[in-house]
Coordinates of C-alpha atoms and ligand atoms in Angstrom, one line a residue:
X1 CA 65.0 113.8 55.1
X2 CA 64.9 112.4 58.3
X3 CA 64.4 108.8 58.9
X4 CA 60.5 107.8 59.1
X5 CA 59.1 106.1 62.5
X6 CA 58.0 102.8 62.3
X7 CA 54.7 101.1 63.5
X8 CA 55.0 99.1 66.4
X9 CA 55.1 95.3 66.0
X10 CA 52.4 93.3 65.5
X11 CA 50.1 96.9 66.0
X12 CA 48.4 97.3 62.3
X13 CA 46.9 100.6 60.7
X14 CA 43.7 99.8 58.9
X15 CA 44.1 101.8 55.9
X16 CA 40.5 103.2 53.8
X17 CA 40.8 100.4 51.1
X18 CA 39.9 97.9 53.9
X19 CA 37.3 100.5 55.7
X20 CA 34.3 99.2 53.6
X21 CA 34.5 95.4 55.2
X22 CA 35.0 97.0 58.5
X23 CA 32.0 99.0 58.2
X24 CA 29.9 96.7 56.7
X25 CA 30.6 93.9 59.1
X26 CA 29.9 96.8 62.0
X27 CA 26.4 97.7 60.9
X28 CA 25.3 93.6 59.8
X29 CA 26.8 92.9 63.7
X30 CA 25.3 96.1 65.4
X31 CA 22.1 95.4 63.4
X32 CA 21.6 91.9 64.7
X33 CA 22.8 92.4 68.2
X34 CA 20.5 95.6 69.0
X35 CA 17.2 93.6 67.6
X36 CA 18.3 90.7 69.7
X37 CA 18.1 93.5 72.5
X38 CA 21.6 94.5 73.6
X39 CA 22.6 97.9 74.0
X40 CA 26.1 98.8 73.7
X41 CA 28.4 100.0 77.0
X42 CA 32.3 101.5 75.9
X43 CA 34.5 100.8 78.6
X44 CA 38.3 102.5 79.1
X45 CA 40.9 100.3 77.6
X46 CA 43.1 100.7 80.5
X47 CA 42.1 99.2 83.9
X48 CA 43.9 98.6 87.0
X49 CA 46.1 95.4 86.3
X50 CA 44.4 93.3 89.4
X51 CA 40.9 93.7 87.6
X52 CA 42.3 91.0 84.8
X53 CA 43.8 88.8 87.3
X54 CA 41.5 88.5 89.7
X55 CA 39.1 87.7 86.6
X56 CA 41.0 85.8 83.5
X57 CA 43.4 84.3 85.7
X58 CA 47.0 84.8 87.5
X59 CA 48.5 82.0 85.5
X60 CA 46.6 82.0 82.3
X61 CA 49.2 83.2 79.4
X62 CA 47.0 85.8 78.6
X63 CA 47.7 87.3 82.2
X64 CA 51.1 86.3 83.1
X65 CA 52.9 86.6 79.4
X66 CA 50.3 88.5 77.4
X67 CA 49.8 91.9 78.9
X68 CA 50.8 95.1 78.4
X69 CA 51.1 96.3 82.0
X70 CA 52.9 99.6 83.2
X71 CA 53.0 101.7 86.8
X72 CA 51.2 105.0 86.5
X73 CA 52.6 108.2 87.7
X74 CA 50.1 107.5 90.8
X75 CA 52.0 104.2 91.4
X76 CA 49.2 102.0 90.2
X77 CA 49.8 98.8 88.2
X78 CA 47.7 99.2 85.1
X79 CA 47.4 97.2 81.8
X80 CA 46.1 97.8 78.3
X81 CA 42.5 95.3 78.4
X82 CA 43.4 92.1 76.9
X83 CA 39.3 91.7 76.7
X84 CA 36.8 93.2 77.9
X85 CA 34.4 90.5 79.9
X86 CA 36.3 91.8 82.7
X87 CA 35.4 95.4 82.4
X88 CA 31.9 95.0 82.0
X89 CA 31.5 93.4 85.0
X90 CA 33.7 96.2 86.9
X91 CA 31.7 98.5 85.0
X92 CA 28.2 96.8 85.7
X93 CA 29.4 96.3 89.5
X94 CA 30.5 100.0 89.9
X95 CA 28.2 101.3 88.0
X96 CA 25.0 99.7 89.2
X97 CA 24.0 98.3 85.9
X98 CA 23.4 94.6 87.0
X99 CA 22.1 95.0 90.6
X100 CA 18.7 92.9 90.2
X101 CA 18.6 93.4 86.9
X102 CA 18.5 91.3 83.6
X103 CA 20.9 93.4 80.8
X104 CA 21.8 92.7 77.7
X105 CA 25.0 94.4 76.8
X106 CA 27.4 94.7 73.8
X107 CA 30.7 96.0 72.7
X108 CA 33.4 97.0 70.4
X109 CA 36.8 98.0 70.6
X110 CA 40.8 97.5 70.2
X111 CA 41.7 94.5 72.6
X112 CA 46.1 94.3 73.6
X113 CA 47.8 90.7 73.9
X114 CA 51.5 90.7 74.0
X115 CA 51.4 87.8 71.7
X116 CA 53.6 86.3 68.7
X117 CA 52.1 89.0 65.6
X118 CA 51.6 86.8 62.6
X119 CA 48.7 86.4 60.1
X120 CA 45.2 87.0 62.3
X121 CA 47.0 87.2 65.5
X122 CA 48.1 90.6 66.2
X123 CA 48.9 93.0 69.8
X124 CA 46.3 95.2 69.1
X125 CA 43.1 93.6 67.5
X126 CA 39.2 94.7 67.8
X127 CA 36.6 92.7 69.4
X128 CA 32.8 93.0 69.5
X129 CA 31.9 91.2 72.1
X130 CA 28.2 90.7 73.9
X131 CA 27.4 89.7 77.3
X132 CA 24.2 88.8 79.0
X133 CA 23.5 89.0 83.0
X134 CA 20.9 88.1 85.3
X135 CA 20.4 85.2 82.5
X136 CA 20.6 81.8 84.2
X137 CA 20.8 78.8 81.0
X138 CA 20.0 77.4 78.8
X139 CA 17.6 79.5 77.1
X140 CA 19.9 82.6 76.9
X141 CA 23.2 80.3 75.7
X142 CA 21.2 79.0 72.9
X143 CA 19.7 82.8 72.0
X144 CA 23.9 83.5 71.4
X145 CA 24.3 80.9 69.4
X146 CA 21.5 81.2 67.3
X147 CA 22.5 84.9 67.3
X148 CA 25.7 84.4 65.8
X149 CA 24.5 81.8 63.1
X150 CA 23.0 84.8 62.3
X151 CA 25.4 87.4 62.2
X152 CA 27.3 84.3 59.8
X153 CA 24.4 84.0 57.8
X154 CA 24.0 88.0 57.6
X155 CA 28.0 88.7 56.9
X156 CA 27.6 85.4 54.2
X157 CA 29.9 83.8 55.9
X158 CA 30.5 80.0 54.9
X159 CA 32.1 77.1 56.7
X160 CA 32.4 77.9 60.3
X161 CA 32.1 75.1 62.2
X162 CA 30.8 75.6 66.1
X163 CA 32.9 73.5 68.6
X164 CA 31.0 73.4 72.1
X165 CA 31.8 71.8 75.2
X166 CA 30.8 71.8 78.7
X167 CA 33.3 72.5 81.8
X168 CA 31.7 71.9 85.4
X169 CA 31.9 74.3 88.2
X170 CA 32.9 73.6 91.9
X171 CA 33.5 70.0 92.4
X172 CA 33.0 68.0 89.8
X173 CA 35.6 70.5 88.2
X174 CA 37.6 70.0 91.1
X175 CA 37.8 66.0 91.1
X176 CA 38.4 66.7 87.2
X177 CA 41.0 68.4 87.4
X178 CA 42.2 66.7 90.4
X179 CA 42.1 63.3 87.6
X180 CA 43.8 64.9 84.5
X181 CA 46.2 65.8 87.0
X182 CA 47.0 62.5 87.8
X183 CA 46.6 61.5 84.7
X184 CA 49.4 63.5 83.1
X185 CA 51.8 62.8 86.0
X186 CA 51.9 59.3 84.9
X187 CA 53.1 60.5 82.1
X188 CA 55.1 62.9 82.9
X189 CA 58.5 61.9 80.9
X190 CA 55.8 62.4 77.7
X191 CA 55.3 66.4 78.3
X192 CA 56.9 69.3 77.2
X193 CA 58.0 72.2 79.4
X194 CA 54.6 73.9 79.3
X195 CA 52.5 71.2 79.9
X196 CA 54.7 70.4 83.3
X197 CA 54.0 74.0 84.1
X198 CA 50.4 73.6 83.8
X199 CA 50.5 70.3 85.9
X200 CA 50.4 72.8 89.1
X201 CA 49.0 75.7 87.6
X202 CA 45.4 74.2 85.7
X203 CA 45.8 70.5 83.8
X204 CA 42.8 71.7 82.0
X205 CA 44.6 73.9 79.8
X206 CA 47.2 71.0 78.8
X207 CA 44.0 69.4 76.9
X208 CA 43.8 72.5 74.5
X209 CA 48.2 72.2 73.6
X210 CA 49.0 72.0 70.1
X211 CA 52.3 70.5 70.4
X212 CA 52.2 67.2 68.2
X213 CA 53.5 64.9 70.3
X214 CA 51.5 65.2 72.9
X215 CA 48.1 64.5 70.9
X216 CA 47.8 60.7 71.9
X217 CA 48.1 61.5 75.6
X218 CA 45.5 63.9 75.5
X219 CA 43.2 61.8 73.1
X220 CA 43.5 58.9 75.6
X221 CA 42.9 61.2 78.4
X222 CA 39.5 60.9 80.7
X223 CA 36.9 63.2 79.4
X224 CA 35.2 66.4 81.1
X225 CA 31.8 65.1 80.6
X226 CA 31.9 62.0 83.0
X227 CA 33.0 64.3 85.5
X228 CA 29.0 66.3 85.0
X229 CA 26.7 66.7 87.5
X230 CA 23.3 65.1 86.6
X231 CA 22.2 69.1 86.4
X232 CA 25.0 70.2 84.2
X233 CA 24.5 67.7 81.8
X234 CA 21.2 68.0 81.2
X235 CA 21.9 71.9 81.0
X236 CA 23.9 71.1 78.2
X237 CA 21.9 68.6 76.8
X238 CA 19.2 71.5 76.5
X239 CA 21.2 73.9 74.9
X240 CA 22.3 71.4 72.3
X241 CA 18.6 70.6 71.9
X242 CA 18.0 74.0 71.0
X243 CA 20.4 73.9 68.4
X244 CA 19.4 71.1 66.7
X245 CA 15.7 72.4 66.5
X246 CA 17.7 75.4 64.6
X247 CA 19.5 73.2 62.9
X248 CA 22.5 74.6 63.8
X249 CA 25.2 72.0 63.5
X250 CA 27.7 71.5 65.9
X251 CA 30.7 69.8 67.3
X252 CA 30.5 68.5 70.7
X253 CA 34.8 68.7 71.0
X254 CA 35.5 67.6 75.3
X255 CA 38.8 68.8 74.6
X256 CA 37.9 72.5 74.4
X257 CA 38.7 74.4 77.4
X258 CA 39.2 78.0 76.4
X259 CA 42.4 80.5 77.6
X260 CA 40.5 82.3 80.6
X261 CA 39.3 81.0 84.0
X262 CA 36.2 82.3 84.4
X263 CA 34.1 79.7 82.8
X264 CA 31.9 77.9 84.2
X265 CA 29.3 75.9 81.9
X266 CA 28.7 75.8 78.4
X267 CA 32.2 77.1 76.5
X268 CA 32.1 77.3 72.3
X269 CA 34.5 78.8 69.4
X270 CA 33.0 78.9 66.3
X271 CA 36.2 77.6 63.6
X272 CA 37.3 77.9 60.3
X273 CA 39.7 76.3 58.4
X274 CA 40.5 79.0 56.0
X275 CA 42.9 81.2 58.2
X276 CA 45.8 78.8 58.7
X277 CA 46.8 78.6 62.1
X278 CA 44.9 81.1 63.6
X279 CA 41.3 79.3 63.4
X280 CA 39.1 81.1 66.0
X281 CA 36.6 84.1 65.1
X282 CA 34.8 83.9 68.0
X283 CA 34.6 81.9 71.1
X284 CA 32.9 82.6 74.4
X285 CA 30.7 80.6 77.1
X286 CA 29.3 80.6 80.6
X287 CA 30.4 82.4 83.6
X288 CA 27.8 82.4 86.9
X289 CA 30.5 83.2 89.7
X290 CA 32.5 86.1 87.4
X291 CA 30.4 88.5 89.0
X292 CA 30.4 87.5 92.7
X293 CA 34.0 87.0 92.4
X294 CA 34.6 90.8 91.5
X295 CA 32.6 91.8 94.3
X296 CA 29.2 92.3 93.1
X297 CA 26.2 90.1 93.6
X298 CA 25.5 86.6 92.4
X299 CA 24.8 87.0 89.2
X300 CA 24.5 84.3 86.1
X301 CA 26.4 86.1 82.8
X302 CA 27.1 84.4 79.5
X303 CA 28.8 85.8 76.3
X304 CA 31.3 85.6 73.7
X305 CA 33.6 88.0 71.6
X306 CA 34.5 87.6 67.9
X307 CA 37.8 88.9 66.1
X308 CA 37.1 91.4 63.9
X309 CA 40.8 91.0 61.6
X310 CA 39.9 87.5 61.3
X311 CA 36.2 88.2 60.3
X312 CA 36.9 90.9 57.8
X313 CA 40.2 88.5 56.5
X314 CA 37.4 85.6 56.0
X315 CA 34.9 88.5 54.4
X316 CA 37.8 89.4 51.8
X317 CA 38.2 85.7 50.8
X318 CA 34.6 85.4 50.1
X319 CA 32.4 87.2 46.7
X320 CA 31.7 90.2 48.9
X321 CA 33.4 93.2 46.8
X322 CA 32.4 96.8 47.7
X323 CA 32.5 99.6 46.1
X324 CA 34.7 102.7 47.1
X325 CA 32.7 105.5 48.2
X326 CA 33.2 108.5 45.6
X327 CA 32.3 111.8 45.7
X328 CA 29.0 112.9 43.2
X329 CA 30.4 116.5 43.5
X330 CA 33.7 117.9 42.6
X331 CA 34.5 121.5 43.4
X332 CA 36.9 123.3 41.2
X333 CA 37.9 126.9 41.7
X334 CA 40.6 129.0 40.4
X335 CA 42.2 132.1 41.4
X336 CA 41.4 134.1 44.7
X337 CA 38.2 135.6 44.5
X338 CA 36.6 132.5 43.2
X339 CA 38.3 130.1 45.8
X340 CA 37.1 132.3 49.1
X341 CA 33.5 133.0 47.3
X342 CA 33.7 129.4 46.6
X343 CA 34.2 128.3 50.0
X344 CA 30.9 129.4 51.4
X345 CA 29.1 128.7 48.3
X346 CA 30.1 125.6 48.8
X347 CA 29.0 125.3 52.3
X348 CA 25.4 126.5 51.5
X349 CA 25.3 123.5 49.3
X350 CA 26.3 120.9 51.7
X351 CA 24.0 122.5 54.4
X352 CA 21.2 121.3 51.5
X353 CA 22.7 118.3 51.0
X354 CA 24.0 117.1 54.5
X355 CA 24.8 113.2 53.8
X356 CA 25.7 114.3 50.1
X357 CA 29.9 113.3 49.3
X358 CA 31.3 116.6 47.9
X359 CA 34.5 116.6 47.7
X360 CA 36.5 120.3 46.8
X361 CA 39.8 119.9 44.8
X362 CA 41.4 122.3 47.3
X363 CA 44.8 124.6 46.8
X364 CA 46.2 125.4 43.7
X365 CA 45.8 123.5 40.3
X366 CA 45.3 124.9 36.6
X367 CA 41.7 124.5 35.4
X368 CA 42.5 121.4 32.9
X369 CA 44.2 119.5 36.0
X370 CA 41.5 120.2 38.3
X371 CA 38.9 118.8 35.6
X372 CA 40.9 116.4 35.1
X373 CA 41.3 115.2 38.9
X374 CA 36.9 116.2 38.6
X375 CA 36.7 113.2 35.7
X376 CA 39.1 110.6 37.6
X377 CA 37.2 110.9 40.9
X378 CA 33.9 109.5 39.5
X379 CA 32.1 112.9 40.5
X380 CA 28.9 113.3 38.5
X381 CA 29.1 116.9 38.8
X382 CA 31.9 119.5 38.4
X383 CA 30.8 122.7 40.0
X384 CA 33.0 125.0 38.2
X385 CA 34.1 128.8 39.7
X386 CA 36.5 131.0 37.9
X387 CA 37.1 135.1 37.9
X388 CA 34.1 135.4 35.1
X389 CA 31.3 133.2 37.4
X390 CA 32.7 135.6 40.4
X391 CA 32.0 138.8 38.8
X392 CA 28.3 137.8 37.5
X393 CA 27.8 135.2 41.1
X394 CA 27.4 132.1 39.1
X395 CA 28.5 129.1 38.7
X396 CA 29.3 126.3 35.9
X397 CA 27.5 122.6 36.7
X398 CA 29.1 120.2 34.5
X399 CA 27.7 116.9 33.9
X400 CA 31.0 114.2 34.2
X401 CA 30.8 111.2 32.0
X402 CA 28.2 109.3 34.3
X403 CA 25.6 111.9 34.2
X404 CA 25.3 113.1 30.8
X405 CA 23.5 116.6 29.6
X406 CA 24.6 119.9 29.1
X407 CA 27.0 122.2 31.4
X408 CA 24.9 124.9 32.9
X409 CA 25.4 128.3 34.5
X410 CA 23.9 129.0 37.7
X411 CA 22.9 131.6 40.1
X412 CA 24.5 131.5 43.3
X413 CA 21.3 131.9 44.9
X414 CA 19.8 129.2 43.0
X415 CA 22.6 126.7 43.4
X416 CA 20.9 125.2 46.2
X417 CA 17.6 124.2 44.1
X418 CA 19.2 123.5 41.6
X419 CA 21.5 120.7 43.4
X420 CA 18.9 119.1 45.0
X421 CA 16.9 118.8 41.8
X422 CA 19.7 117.3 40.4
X423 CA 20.9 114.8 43.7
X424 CA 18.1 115.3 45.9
X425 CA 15.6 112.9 44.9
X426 CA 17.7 110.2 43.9
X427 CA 20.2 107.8 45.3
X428 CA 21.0 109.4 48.8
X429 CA 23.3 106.8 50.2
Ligands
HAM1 P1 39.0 85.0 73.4 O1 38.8 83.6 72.8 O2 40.3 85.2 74.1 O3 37.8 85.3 74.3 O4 38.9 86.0 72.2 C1 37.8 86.1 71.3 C2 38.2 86.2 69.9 O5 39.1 87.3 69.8 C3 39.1 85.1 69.3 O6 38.2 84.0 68.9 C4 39.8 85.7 68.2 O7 38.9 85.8 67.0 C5 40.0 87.1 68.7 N1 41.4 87.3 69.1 C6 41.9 86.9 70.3 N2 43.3 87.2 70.4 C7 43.6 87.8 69.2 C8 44.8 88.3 68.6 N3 45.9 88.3 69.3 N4 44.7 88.8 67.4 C9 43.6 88.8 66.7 N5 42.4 88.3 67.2 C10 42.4 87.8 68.4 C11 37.6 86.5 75.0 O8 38.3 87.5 74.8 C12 36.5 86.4 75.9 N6 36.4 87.8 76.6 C13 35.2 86.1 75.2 C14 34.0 86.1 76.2 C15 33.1 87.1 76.3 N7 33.7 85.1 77.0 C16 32.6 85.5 77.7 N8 32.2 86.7 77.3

């Protein structure tokens, strides 16, 4: 036997057991988002590499360590989307879906980071993500946030904590970041390696470094808010407004920056603290010049993506248990003649039954083990097709544990009927 290829690192299969969470938190999310009035937009995951640093940030680590960036055979630098903020804008640019327009937009799909795998952090991982343009705040930054108290309250999810924050645009964020950077040079001999980097490439991110020593420094440092415009604060002062008439309880933390550049107002993660190190499931925020910078027309934006691993991780720690989808028919035939008849018998039944699970046993198999496999599978029917029902076109219906009653022969031509008399009505999934 040869040897067996291995998945790559830090890439994970999602195998059926798991399915039923993923589904389940797909339809609660998709409900919520579509009667909040976003309509979904699927964008490539590959994109030219430039689109992600002309929009995350040339020296963010999610742009200069995190990407998964190759030539084409055209010569063109691409990269696997590390998010996909960026794309929608490229998309609503190019495609003329913002031009003068308000839109509400969502989406859903595998995301790529070169990061460190470990629990909840992975190098391929799914967002859903929504975005709203044409927007200006603070109405619409309070409508995501009492959208996704929602979506909490619909997936039952406990104990998130929201953490909000507010980072300035033009300059006030420029004599901000002009202070911290001042700030940390004085104490220079205190940082690590990174945190020197970041002294030229953005101070800001220094505020958000986990590294334990450092903590004091950036407790002691001077905050973002000071640094607020009389209009910025009392556009955050709104949106927090709006969340206490919700009574939606938040953390105001000045110390949250986020991992991508193209923020400019209100910037949130909603937390837990049952996920070890890996505490965000969802984090988003403001970005009015995201659209003008990629060449489309000044246009306000706002939105947020959540992590699905880590949402369907917190799910599976919860009460929520769901039951595997099984079959309510089993097909058993054996022997030739009763396997090809068998097929397009079969067929006339699901074409009766569309969203009915049938489930045929398929290949070869004595009768006993067939049954057998019929009873295990928690079937409430064996339809049962051997030489004898061949040669008189019938077929056996055999109640399984579940459904009680007598087995039956029936005519092929009144199989149909008789299934939906016996499924039709009730339970249809
Ligand atoms: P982000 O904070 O980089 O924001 O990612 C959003 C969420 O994706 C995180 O809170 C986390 O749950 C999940 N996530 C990120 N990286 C990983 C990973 N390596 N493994 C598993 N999950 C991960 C954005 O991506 C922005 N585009 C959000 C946004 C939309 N801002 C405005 N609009």
């Amino acid at each position: 036997m040869s040897k067996a290829i291995t998945p790559i690192k830090g890439m994970p299969d999602i195998v059926p057991e798991q399915m039923p969470y993923w589904h389940l938190a797909e339809r609660r999310i998709k409900r919520v988002l579509e009667a909040y009035g976003y309509d979904e937009l699927r964008t490539p995951m590959l994109e030219k590499t430039a689109l992600f640093k002309r929009s995350i940030g040339d020296e963010t680590d999610i742009v200069s360590k995190e990407m998964f960036t190759f030539e084409s055979r055209g010569g063109d630098s691409l990269s696997l989307r590390p998010e996909a903020t960026a794309s929608c804008v490229r998309a609503g640019i190019t495609r003329g879906l913002l031009h003068n327009q308000r839109r509400r937009i969502y989406y859903y799909g595998p995301m790529f980071r070169y990061e460190q795998p470990q629990e909840g952090r992975y190098r391929q991982f799914y967002q859903i993500g929504a975005e709203a343009y044409g927007l200006a705040g603070p109405d619409v930054d309070a409508e995501m946030l009492l959208m996704l108290a929602r979506i909490w309250r619909e997936l039952e999810l406990p104990g998130l904590v929201l953490k909000i924050n507010c980072l300035g645009v033009s300059l006030g964020r420029e004599r901000y970041v002009e202070t911290l950077r001042d700030y940390f040079r004085g104490h220079l001999a205190a940082l690590d390696e990174d945190s020197v980097r970041r002294l030229d490439t953005n101070p800001l991110r220094i505020l958000d470094s986990k590294v334990e020593s450092l903590q004091g420094l950036i407790n002691q440092a001077p905050p973002m808010q000071d640094f607020l415009s009389d209009d910025e604060q009392a556009y955050f002062a709104a949106i927090l407004a709006r969340c206490d008439d919700a009574n939606i309880a938040y953390d105001v933390d000045p110390r949250l920056v986020r991992g991508l550049d193209y923020y400019t107002g209100m910037v949130f993660e909603w937390q837990t603290d049952q996920l070890g190190a890996q505490n965000a499931v969802c984090g988003g925020g403001r970005y009015d010049q995201l659209v003008k910078q990629l060449g489309g027309r000044d246009t306000p934006a706002v939105g947020w993506a959540m992590g699905m691993e880590r949402l369907i991780a917190l799910l599976g720690l919860g009460d929520a248990t769901i039951p595997p989808a099984e079959a309510r028919v089993y097909f058993v035939t054996v022997g030739e003649a009763a396997a090809r008849a068998g097929t397009l018998l079969l067929e006339k039944v699901r074409d009766a039954l569309p969203s009915v699970r049938m489930v045929a046993h398929g290949g070869t198999g004595s009768f006993k083990s067939q049954l057998r496999a019929a009873d295990k599978s928690g079937a409430e029917y064996a339809l049962i097709l051997g030489d004898a029902e061949v040669e008189q076109r019938q077929v056996a219906v055999k109640p399984l544990r579940r459904a009680g009653g007598e087995q039956e022969l029936v005519a092929w031509n009144d199989l149909e009927q008789h299934m939906i008399a016996l499924l039709g009505e009730i339970n249809t999934q």
